[in-house]
Amino acid sequence: MKKQNNLMEWLNQMVGEPYYFFHFLAFFSYFIFRSSAGNVLSPQITQHLFHREIQAILAFFMLAAYKMAREETWEGFIADTLFFGKIFLIALTLIMDYHLTLWYIVVFSVMYVLAQQPPFEKLGSSSKLTPLQLEALLTEGNTSRFWLVEFRASFTSGCRRASRCFPELSITHSNKNLSFGIVDLGLFPNAAEKFGISPGEVSRFPEFNFEATPTPPITTRLLAHHFELDRLLLEYVNGK
């Protein structure tokens, strides 16, 4: 049921969001060029292109299945599959005509500049906070209620890919003792310096070695484990 809801959500976004709509038009245009090329290319090249298309489709679905198993967020899965699709499309156009390849490279470059992938917009049970509201919460001295706050920069790909994690965690773990808040660094860029957050940070966990590569992806499972949210929820349910 969750996968079906994600699929319907993505279909609605494909029509309403420029990022998804432009990608749909770009991939659909390949079929138009492909049908026209059949009348121009030699039978040998056409057969070679057909075999490469079969290989590309099989490789694409294998990679998509792998990423579906590995990715926890729908935004991350869509970003990766679109990236794989663009790589395979450009490789196939090289067989037809390098001018077409250059055209797609320009189109994808313009799309990257003009239309970024939208983040997950729902808040779940979390609250959007301004820097003043967060400062007031920190100074009110209420030790019976804790806040878990995410500083989000929606203009970065890492935050967009992980934008679903925090709202989903808030739905499960919010209670009268624990609240979730989000500070948008795109709206309040000075908040990063004020609260000691580096704009270049993807995540901030003491045990992570940020000099190592690759940086661990942010997932709901990782956040719940690090902040011991399951233990806190259990203690709340048991009335401790």
mmCIF file of C-alpha atoms in Angstrom:
data_model
loop_
_atom_site.group_PDB
_atom_site.id
_atom_site.type_symbol
_atom_site.label_atom_id
_atom_site.label_comp_id
_atom_site.label_asym_id
_atom_site.label_seq_id
_atom_site.Cartn_x
_atom_site.Cartn_y
_atom_site.Cartn_z
ATOM 1 C CA MET A 1 0.000 0.000 0.000
ATOM 2 C CA LYS A 2 2.854 2.351 0.837
ATOM 3 C CA LYS A 3 4.526 1.634 -2.513
ATOM 4 C CA GLN A 4 1.236 2.353 -4.315
ATOM 5 C CA ASN A 5 0.863 5.664 -2.488
ATOM 6 C CA ASN A 6 4.447 6.552 -3.404
ATOM 7 C CA LEU A 7 3.750 5.708 -7.041
ATOM 8 C CA MET A 8 0.616 7.883 -7.175
ATOM 9 C CA GLU A 9 2.474 10.672 -5.423
ATOM 10 C CA TRP A 10 5.267 10.491 -7.983
ATOM 11 C CA LEU A 11 2.798 10.447 -10.905
ATOM 12 C CA ASN A 12 1.147 13.602 -9.562
ATOM 13 C CA GLN A 13 4.536 15.253 -9.169
ATOM 14 C CA MET A 14 5.535 14.236 -12.694
ATOM 15 C CA VAL A 15 2.737 16.412 -14.037
ATOM 16 C CA GLY A 16 2.999 19.279 -11.555
ATOM 17 C CA GLU A 17 6.749 19.533 -10.931
ATOM 18 C CA PRO A 18 9.019 20.897 -13.714
ATOM 19 C CA TYR A 19 11.870 18.574 -12.653
ATOM 20 C CA TYR A 20 9.855 15.402 -13.323
ATOM 21 C CA PHE A 21 7.906 16.797 -16.272
ATOM 22 C CA PHE A 22 11.051 17.872 -18.152
ATOM 23 C CA HIS A 23 12.635 14.465 -17.562
ATOM 24 C CA PHE A 24 9.509 12.770 -18.893
ATOM 25 C CA LEU A 25 9.616 14.883 -22.066
ATOM 26 C CA ALA A 26 13.331 14.235 -22.542
ATOM 27 C CA PHE A 27 12.989 10.458 -22.247
ATOM 28 C CA PHE A 28 9.836 10.390 -24.372
ATOM 29 C CA SER A 29 11.621 12.311 -27.129
ATOM 30 C CA TYR A 30 14.038 9.390 -27.541
ATOM 31 C CA PHE A 31 11.233 7.227 -28.902
ATOM 32 C CA ILE A 32 10.453 9.907 -31.489
ATOM 33 C CA PHE A 33 14.085 10.112 -32.583
ATOM 34 C CA ARG A 34 14.340 6.321 -32.537
ATOM 35 C CA SER A 35 11.359 5.819 -34.830
ATOM 36 C CA SER A 36 12.704 8.423 -37.246
ATOM 37 C CA ALA A 37 16.219 6.948 -37.216
ATOM 38 C CA GLY A 38 14.919 3.590 -38.429
ATOM 39 C CA ASN A 39 14.428 5.086 -41.890
ATOM 40 C CA VAL A 40 17.939 6.544 -42.028
ATOM 41 C CA LEU A 41 20.264 4.060 -40.327
ATOM 42 C CA SER A 42 21.605 1.004 -42.123
ATOM 43 C CA PRO A 43 20.191 -2.418 -41.214
ATOM 44 C CA GLN A 44 23.462 -3.364 -39.496
ATOM 45 C CA ILE A 45 23.449 -0.265 -37.276
ATOM 46 C CA THR A 46 19.740 -0.674 -36.559
ATOM 47 C CA GLN A 47 20.261 -4.260 -35.424
ATOM 48 C CA HIS A 48 23.290 -3.252 -33.325
ATOM 49 C CA LEU A 49 21.285 -0.436 -31.735
ATOM 50 C CA PHE A 50 18.414 -2.830 -30.961
ATOM 51 C CA HIS A 51 20.765 -5.241 -29.158
ATOM 52 C CA ARG A 52 22.261 -2.372 -27.161
ATOM 53 C CA GLU A 53 18.772 -1.161 -26.227
ATOM 54 C CA ILE A 54 17.895 -4.601 -24.869
ATOM 55 C CA GLN A 55 21.111 -4.655 -22.856
ATOM 56 C CA ALA A 56 20.493 -1.118 -21.571
ATOM 57 C CA ILE A 57 16.932 -1.968 -20.498
ATOM 58 C CA LEU A 58 18.059 -5.099 -18.639
ATOM 59 C CA ALA A 59 20.924 -3.238 -16.952
ATOM 60 C CA PHE A 60 18.607 -0.366 -16.030
ATOM 61 C CA PHE A 61 16.058 -2.626 -14.364
ATOM 62 C CA MET A 62 18.789 -4.502 -12.497
ATOM 63 C CA LEU A 63 20.215 -1.239 -11.164
ATOM 64 C CA ALA A 64 16.739 0.063 -10.342
ATOM 65 C CA ALA A 65 15.930 -3.111 -8.412
ATOM 66 C CA TYR A 66 19.208 -2.844 -6.529
ATOM 67 C CA LYS A 67 18.602 0.798 -5.626
ATOM 68 C CA MET A 68 15.015 0.048 -4.599
ATOM 69 C CA ALA A 69 16.335 -2.499 -2.137
ATOM 70 C CA ARG A 70 19.059 -0.179 -0.840
ATOM 71 C CA GLU A 71 17.359 3.237 -0.837
ATOM 72 C CA GLU A 72 15.058 4.068 2.054
ATOM 73 C CA THR A 73 13.602 7.267 0.615
ATOM 74 C CA TRP A 74 11.528 7.587 -2.529
ATOM 75 C CA GLU A 75 13.355 10.803 -3.471
ATOM 76 C CA GLY A 76 16.710 9.025 -3.411
ATOM 77 C CA PHE A 77 15.410 6.146 -5.521
ATOM 78 C CA ILE A 78 13.924 8.467 -8.160
ATOM 79 C CA ALA A 79 17.096 10.583 -8.334
ATOM 80 C CA ASP A 80 19.267 7.506 -8.867
ATOM 81 C CA THR A 81 17.020 5.870 -11.479
ATOM 82 C CA LEU A 82 16.759 9.105 -13.479
ATOM 83 C CA PHE A 83 20.543 9.407 -13.379
ATOM 84 C CA PHE A 84 20.971 5.842 -14.654
ATOM 85 C CA GLY A 85 18.370 6.504 -17.352
ATOM 86 C CA LYS A 86 20.245 9.558 -18.590
ATOM 87 C CA ILE A 87 23.529 7.642 -18.754
ATOM 88 C CA PHE A 88 21.978 4.823 -20.782
ATOM 89 C CA LEU A 89 20.115 7.234 -23.065
ATOM 90 C CA ILE A 90 23.286 9.177 -23.868
ATOM 91 C CA ALA A 91 25.148 5.913 -24.537
ATOM 92 C CA LEU A 92 22.430 4.774 -26.975
ATOM 93 C CA THR A 93 22.381 8.054 -28.872
ATOM 94 C CA LEU A 94 26.111 7.676 -29.539
ATOM 95 C CA ILE A 95 25.230 4.732 -31.775
ATOM 96 C CA MET A 96 22.719 6.803 -33.761
ATOM 97 C CA ASP A 97 24.412 10.206 -34.101
ATOM 98 C CA TYR A 98 26.842 12.120 -31.919
ATOM 99 C CA HIS A 99 24.974 15.341 -32.701
ATOM 100 C CA LEU A 100 21.955 13.848 -30.928
ATOM 101 C CA THR A 101 24.199 12.932 -27.999
ATOM 102 C CA LEU A 102 25.430 16.517 -27.711
ATOM 103 C CA TRP A 103 21.835 17.729 -27.880
ATOM 104 C CA TYR A 104 20.810 15.530 -24.940
ATOM 105 C CA ILE A 105 23.855 16.577 -22.929
ATOM 106 C CA VAL A 106 22.873 20.229 -23.396
ATOM 107 C CA VAL A 107 19.242 19.483 -22.534
ATOM 108 C CA PHE A 108 20.129 17.613 -19.339
ATOM 109 C CA SER A 109 22.576 20.378 -18.352
ATOM 110 C CA VAL A 110 19.894 23.045 -18.783
ATOM 111 C CA MET A 111 17.427 20.926 -16.818
ATOM 112 C CA TYR A 112 19.959 20.592 -14.000
ATOM 113 C CA VAL A 113 20.315 24.368 -13.810
ATOM 114 C CA LEU A 114 16.642 25.297 -14.171
ATOM 115 C CA ALA A 115 14.785 22.501 -12.366
ATOM 116 C CA GLN A 116 16.062 20.866 -9.186
ATOM 117 C CA GLN A 117 14.431 17.821 -7.645
ATOM 118 C CA PRO A 118 11.756 18.983 -5.167
ATOM 119 C CA PRO A 119 12.144 17.871 -1.546
ATOM 120 C CA PHE A 120 9.481 16.025 0.410
ATOM 121 C CA GLU A 121 7.096 18.792 1.488
ATOM 122 C CA LYS A 122 5.034 17.127 4.229
ATOM 123 C CA LEU A 123 6.028 17.790 7.830
ATOM 124 C CA GLY A 124 4.530 14.767 9.544
ATOM 125 C CA SER A 125 4.315 15.659 13.241
ATOM 126 C CA SER A 126 7.307 18.019 13.100
ATOM 127 C CA SER A 127 7.105 21.808 13.222
ATOM 128 C CA LYS A 128 8.808 24.431 11.112
ATOM 129 C CA LEU A 129 10.839 26.690 13.372
ATOM 130 C CA THR A 130 12.349 30.117 12.903
ATOM 131 C CA PRO A 131 15.695 30.881 14.557
ATOM 132 C CA LEU A 132 13.894 33.062 17.117
ATOM 133 C CA GLN A 133 11.488 30.257 18.003
ATOM 134 C CA LEU A 134 14.353 27.790 18.363
ATOM 135 C CA GLU A 135 16.302 30.205 20.557
ATOM 136 C CA ALA A 136 13.228 30.667 22.760
ATOM 137 C CA LEU A 137 12.889 26.886 23.131
ATOM 138 C CA LEU A 138 16.542 26.577 24.102
ATOM 139 C CA THR A 139 16.311 29.291 26.756
ATOM 140 C CA GLU A 140 12.942 28.440 28.313
ATOM 141 C CA GLY A 141 14.567 25.877 30.608
ATOM 142 C CA ASN A 142 11.960 23.134 30.138
ATOM 143 C CA THR A 143 13.882 19.942 30.949
ATOM 144 C CA SER A 144 10.859 17.642 30.719
ATOM 145 C CA ARG A 145 10.443 18.146 26.978
ATOM 146 C CA PHE A 146 13.171 17.546 24.438
ATOM 147 C CA TRP A 147 13.429 18.798 20.863
ATOM 148 C CA LEU A 148 15.121 17.020 17.993
ATOM 149 C CA VAL A 149 15.868 19.697 15.400
ATOM 150 C CA GLU A 150 16.931 19.258 11.785
ATOM 151 C CA PHE A 151 18.762 22.090 10.033
ATOM 152 C CA ARG A 152 17.787 21.558 6.420
ATOM 153 C CA ALA A 153 19.213 23.155 3.280
ATOM 154 C CA SER A 154 16.743 22.183 0.560
ATOM 155 C CA PHE A 155 19.042 23.541 -2.142
ATOM 156 C CA THR A 156 21.488 20.654 -1.565
ATOM 157 C CA SER A 157 20.960 17.208 -3.077
ATOM 158 C CA GLY A 158 21.747 15.422 0.205
ATOM 159 C CA CYS A 159 18.981 17.238 2.078
ATOM 160 C CA ARG A 160 16.491 16.698 -0.734
ATOM 161 C CA ARG A 161 17.210 12.966 -0.798
ATOM 162 C CA ALA A 162 16.783 12.675 2.982
ATOM 163 C CA SER A 163 13.906 15.163 3.292
ATOM 164 C CA ARG A 164 11.378 12.372 3.936
ATOM 165 C CA CYS A 165 13.253 10.801 6.888
ATOM 166 C CA PHE A 166 12.642 13.417 9.570
ATOM 167 C CA PRO A 167 8.866 13.831 9.000
ATOM 168 C CA GLU A 168 8.371 10.056 8.992
ATOM 169 C CA LEU A 169 10.328 9.718 12.238
ATOM 170 C CA SER A 170 8.243 12.464 13.829
ATOM 171 C CA ILE A 171 4.998 10.606 13.094
ATOM 172 C CA THR A 172 6.218 7.522 14.947
ATOM 173 C CA HIS A 173 8.184 9.033 17.808
ATOM 174 C CA SER A 174 6.555 12.373 18.682
ATOM 175 C CA ASN A 175 5.020 12.553 22.155
ATOM 176 C CA LYS A 176 4.617 15.042 24.997
ATOM 177 C CA ASN A 177 8.249 14.501 25.977
ATOM 178 C CA LEU A 178 9.832 14.629 22.515
ATOM 179 C CA SER A 179 9.093 17.048 19.681
ATOM 180 C CA PHE A 180 10.591 17.449 16.238
ATOM 181 C CA GLY A 181 11.468 20.742 14.569
ATOM 182 C CA ILE A 182 12.875 21.793 11.186
ATOM 183 C CA VAL A 183 14.863 24.958 10.486
ATOM 184 C CA ASP A 184 15.145 25.779 6.785
ATOM 185 C CA LEU A 185 18.597 27.211 6.105
ATOM 186 C CA GLY A 186 17.376 28.341 2.694
ATOM 187 C CA LEU A 187 14.983 30.747 4.416
ATOM 188 C CA PHE A 188 17.305 31.568 7.322
ATOM 189 C CA PRO A 189 20.908 31.311 6.047
ATOM 190 C CA ASN A 190 22.284 33.144 9.087
ATOM 191 C CA ALA A 191 20.896 30.453 11.397
ATOM 192 C CA ALA A 192 23.699 28.072 10.378
ATOM 193 C CA GLU A 193 26.413 30.340 11.736
ATOM 194 C CA LYS A 194 24.331 31.340 14.744
ATOM 195 C CA PHE A 195 23.851 27.745 15.911
ATOM 196 C CA GLY A 196 27.266 26.479 14.797
ATOM 197 C CA ILE A 197 26.099 24.461 11.799
ATOM 198 C CA SER A 198 28.372 24.281 8.760
ATOM 199 C CA PRO A 199 26.388 24.716 5.495
ATOM 200 C CA GLY A 200 28.590 22.039 3.938
ATOM 201 C CA GLU A 201 27.578 19.342 6.426
ATOM 202 C CA VAL A 202 25.357 16.571 5.172
ATOM 203 C CA SER A 203 24.962 15.124 8.645
ATOM 204 C CA ARG A 204 26.477 15.665 12.039
ATOM 205 C CA PHE A 205 27.176 12.625 14.131
ATOM 206 C CA PRO A 206 30.270 12.424 16.382
ATOM 207 C CA GLU A 207 31.050 8.811 15.564
ATOM 208 C CA PHE A 208 31.076 9.408 11.799
ATOM 209 C CA ASN A 209 34.387 10.031 10.087
ATOM 210 C CA PHE A 210 33.650 12.693 7.472
ATOM 211 C CA GLU A 211 37.126 12.369 6.004
ATOM 212 C CA ALA A 212 36.272 8.815 4.980
ATOM 213 C CA THR A 213 34.453 8.113 1.753
ATOM 214 C CA PRO A 214 31.684 7.546 1.035
ATOM 215 C CA THR A 215 29.709 9.523 3.623
ATOM 216 C CA PRO A 216 26.982 7.338 5.177
ATOM 217 C CA PRO A 217 23.548 8.137 3.673
ATOM 218 C CA ILE A 218 20.947 9.548 6.053
ATOM 219 C CA THR A 219 18.076 7.123 6.652
ATOM 220 C CA THR A 220 15.270 6.854 9.196
ATOM 221 C CA ARG A 221 16.861 3.684 10.541
ATOM 222 C CA LEU A 222 20.194 5.428 11.085
ATOM 223 C CA LEU A 223 18.607 8.451 12.784
ATOM 224 C CA ALA A 224 16.430 6.294 15.033
ATOM 225 C CA HIS A 225 19.423 4.203 16.063
ATOM 226 C CA HIS A 226 21.715 7.157 16.730
ATOM 227 C CA PHE A 227 19.239 9.097 18.849
ATOM 228 C CA GLU A 228 17.868 5.927 20.484
ATOM 229 C CA LEU A 229 14.339 6.916 19.495
ATOM 230 C CA ASP A 230 12.929 3.419 19.875
ATOM 231 C CA ARG A 231 14.186 3.254 23.466
ATOM 232 C CA LEU A 232 12.743 6.691 24.240
ATOM 233 C CA LEU A 233 9.396 5.716 22.758
ATOM 234 C CA LEU A 234 9.312 2.503 24.763
ATOM 235 C CA GLU A 235 10.101 4.391 27.955
ATOM 236 C CA TYR A 236 7.316 6.862 27.193
ATOM 237 C CA VAL A 237 4.779 4.086 26.567
ATOM 238 C CA ASN A 238 5.785 2.368 29.789
ATOM 239 C CA GLY A 239 5.412 5.634 31.676
ATOM 240 C CA LYS A 240 9.043 5.981 32.748
#
